[in-house]
Short mmCIF file of C-alpha atoms in Angstrom, two decimals:
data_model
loop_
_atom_site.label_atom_id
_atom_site.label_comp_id
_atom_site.label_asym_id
_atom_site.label_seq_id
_atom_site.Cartn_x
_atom_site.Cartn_y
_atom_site.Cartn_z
CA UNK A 8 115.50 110.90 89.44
CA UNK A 9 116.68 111.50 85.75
CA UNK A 10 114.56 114.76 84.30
CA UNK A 11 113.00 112.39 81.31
CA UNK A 12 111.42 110.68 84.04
CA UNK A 13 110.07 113.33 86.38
CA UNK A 14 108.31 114.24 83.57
CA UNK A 15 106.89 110.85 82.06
CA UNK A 16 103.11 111.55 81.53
CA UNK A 17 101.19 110.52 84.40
CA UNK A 18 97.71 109.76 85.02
CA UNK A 19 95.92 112.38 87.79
CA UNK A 20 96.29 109.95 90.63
CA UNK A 21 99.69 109.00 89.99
CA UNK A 22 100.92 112.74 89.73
CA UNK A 23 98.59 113.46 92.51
CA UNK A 24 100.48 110.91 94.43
CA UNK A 25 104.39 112.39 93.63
CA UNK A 26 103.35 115.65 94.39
CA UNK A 27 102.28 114.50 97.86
CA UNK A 28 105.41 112.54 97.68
CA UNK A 29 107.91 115.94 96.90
CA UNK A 30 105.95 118.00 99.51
CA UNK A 31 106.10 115.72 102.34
CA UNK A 32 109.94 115.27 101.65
CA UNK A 33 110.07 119.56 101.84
CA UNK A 34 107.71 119.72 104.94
CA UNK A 35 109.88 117.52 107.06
CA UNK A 36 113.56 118.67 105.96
CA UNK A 37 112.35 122.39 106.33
CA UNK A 38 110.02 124.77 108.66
CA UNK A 39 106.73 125.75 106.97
CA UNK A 40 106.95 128.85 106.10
CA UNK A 41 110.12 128.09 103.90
CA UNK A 42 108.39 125.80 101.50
CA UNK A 43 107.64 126.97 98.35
CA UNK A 44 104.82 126.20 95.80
CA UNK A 45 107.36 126.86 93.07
CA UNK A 46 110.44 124.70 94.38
CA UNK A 47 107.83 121.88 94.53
CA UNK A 48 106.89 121.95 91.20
CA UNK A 49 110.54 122.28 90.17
CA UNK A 50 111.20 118.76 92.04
CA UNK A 51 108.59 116.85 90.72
CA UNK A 52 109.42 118.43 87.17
CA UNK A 53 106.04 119.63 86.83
CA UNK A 54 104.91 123.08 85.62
CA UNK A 55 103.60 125.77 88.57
CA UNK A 56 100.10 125.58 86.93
CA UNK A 57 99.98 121.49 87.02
CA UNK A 58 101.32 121.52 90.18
CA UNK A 59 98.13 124.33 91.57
CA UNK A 60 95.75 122.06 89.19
CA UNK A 61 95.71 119.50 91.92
CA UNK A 62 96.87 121.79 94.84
CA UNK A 63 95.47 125.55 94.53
CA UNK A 64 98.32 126.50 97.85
CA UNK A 65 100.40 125.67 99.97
CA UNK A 66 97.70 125.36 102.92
CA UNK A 67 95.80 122.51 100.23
CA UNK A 68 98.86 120.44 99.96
CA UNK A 69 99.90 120.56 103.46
CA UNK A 70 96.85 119.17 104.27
CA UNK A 71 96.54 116.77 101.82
CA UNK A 72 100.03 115.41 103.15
CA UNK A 73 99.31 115.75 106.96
CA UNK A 74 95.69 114.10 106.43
CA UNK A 75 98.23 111.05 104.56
CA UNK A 76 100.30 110.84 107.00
CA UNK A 77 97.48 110.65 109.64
CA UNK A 78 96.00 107.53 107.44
CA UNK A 79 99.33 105.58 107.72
CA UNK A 80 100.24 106.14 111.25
CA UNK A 81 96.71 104.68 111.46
CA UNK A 82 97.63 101.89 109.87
CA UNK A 83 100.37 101.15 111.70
CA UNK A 84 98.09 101.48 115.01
CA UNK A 85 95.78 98.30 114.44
CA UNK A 86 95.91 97.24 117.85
CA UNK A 87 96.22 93.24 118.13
CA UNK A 88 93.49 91.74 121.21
CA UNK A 89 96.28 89.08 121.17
CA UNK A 90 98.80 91.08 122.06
CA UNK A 91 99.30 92.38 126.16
CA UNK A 92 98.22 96.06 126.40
CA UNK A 93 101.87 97.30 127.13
CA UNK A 94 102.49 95.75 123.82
CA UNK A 95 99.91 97.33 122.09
CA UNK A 96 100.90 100.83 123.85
CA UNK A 97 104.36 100.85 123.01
CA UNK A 98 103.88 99.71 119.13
CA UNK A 99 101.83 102.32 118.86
CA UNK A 100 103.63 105.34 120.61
CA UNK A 101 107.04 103.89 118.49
CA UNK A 102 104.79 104.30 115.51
CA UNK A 103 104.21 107.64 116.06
CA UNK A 104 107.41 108.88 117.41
CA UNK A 105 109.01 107.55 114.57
CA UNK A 106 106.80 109.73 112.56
CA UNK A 107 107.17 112.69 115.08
CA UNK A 108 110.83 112.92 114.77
CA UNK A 109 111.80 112.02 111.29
CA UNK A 110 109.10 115.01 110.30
CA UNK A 111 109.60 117.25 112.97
CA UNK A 112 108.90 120.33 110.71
CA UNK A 113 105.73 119.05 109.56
CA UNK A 114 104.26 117.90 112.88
CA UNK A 115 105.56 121.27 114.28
CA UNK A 116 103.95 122.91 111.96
CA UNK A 117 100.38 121.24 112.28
CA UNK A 118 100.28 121.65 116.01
CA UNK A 119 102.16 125.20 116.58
CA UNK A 120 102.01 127.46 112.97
CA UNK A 121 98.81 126.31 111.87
CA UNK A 122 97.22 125.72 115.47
CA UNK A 123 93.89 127.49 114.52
CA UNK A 124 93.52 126.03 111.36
CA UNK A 125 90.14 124.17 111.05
CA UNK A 126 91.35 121.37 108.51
CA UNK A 127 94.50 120.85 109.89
CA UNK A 128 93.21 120.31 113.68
CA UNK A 129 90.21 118.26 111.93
CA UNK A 130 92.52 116.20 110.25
CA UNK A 131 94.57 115.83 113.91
CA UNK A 132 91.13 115.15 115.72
CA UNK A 133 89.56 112.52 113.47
CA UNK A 134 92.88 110.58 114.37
CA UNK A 135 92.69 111.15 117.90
CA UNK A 136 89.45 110.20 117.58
CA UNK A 137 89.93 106.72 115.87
CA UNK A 138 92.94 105.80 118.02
CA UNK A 139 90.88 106.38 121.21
CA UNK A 140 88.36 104.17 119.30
CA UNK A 141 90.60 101.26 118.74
CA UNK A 142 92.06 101.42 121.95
CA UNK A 143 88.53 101.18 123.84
CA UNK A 144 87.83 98.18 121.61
CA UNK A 145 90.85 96.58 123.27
CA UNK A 146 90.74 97.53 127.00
CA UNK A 147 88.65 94.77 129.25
CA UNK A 148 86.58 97.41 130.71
CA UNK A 149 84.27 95.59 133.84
CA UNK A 150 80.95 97.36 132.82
CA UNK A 151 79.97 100.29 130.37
CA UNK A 152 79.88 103.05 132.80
CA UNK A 153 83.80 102.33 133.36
CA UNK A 154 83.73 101.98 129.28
CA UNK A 155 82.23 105.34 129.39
CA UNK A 156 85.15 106.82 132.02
CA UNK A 157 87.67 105.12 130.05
CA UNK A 158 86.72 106.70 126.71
CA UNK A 159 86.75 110.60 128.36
CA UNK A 160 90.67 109.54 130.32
CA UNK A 161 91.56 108.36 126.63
CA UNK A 162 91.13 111.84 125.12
CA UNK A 163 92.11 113.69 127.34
CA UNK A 164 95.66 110.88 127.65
CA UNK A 165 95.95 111.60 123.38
CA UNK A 166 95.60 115.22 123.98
CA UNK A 167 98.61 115.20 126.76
CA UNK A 168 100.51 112.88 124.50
CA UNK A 169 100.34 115.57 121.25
CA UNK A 170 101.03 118.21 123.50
CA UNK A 171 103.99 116.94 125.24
CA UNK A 172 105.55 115.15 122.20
CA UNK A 173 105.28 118.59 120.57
CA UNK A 174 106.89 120.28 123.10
CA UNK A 175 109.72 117.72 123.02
CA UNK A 176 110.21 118.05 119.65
CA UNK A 177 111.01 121.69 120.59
CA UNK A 178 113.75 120.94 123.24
CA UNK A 179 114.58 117.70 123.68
CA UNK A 180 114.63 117.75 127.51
CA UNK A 181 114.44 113.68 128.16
CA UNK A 182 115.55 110.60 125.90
CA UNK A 183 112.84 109.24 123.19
CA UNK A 184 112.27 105.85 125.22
CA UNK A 185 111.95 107.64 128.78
CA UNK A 186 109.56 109.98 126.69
CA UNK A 187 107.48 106.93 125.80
CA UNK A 188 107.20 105.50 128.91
CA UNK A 189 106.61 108.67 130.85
CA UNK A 190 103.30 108.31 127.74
CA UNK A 191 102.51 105.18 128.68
CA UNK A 192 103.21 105.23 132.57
CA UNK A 193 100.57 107.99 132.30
CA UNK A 194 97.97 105.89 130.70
CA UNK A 195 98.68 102.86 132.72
CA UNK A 196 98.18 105.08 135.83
CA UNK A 197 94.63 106.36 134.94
CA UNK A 198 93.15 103.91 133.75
CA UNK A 199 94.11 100.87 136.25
CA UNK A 200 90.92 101.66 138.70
CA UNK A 201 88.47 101.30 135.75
CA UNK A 202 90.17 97.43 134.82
CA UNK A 203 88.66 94.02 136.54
CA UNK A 204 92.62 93.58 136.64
CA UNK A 205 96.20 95.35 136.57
CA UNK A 206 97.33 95.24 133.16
CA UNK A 207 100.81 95.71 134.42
CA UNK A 208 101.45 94.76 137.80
CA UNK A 209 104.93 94.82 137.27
CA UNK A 210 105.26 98.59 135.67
CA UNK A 211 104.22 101.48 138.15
CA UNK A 212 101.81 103.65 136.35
#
């Protein structure tokens, strides 16, 4: 982008917006810890003090872009009733892994640098949280007590997922569609006693 136009006037939301831009674009290529406050300023053609204006560190804008990126994977998980749950499954573990691997850096460093973080994990629980929601809204439970075991084998199925995908963005010990359907073979598996009917008799779970 031409320097006269990195710095064009913008209004708050609109520089608020390229700075989240810039630092997701650093997060992914490089490891946390190598991302400076000062090289993202210098890309979006900002000054150091705009740039802490809307972010006061490099924790603040992490977050900002993790909880962003959280919001559009979301998007990109509305499950469809219409569609057979395998569908649904695989759209949205694609989804993700696409995200996982083209920002390996970030993602690794949500779920292994900044582990303990409160507003990082909050950020990665709230979207646990709502995909587990969307996906009970989906599944043809029989009665509400198998609702009820459903819901508790769904978090504890998105926590597995995270953890594994994490690892496996660490050493790539399997291919990314065996990954996925060792994911969704998983699911499948727990949650076929709790369905009026197998909702893939031809997959083994």
């Amino acid at each position: 982008m031409p320097v006269h136009e990195r710095r064009r006037r913008l209004s708050p939301a609109a520089r608020r917006a390229q700075l989240l831009s810039v630092g997701a674009r650093l997060f992914a290529a490089r490891p946390y810890e190598e991302v400076l406050m000062e090289e993202v300023a210098e890309q979006a053609g900002v000054s150091r003090a705009l740039l802490y204006r809307h972010f006061p560190g490099k924790h603040d804008l992490f977050a900002a872009v993790y909880r962003q990126a959280a919001d559009e994977l979301l998007a990109k998980s509305r499950f469809d009733p219409d569609d057979t749950l395998i569908e649904q499954l695989v759209e949205g573990m694609d989804a993700h892994l696409d995200y996982f691997i083209a920002n390996r850096h970030a993602v690794l460093a949500a779920n292994r640098v900044l582990a303990g973080d409160p507003v990082i994990q909050t950020i990665i629980t709230n979207e646990l949280d709502a995909l587990r929601a969307r996906l009970i809204g989906v599944l043809p439970f029989a009665n509400e007590a198998a609702r009820r075991a459903g819901s508790q084998i769904l978090r504890s199925w998105l926590v597995f997922v995270r953890v594994l995908v994490v690892d496996w963005l660490t050493e790539e010990t399997c291919t990314r569609e065996e990954l996925r359907d060792v994911c969704i073979g998983a699911v499948l598996g727990a949650l076929r006693p709790l369905l009026p009917a197998d909702p893939a008799p031809d997959r083994l779970g």
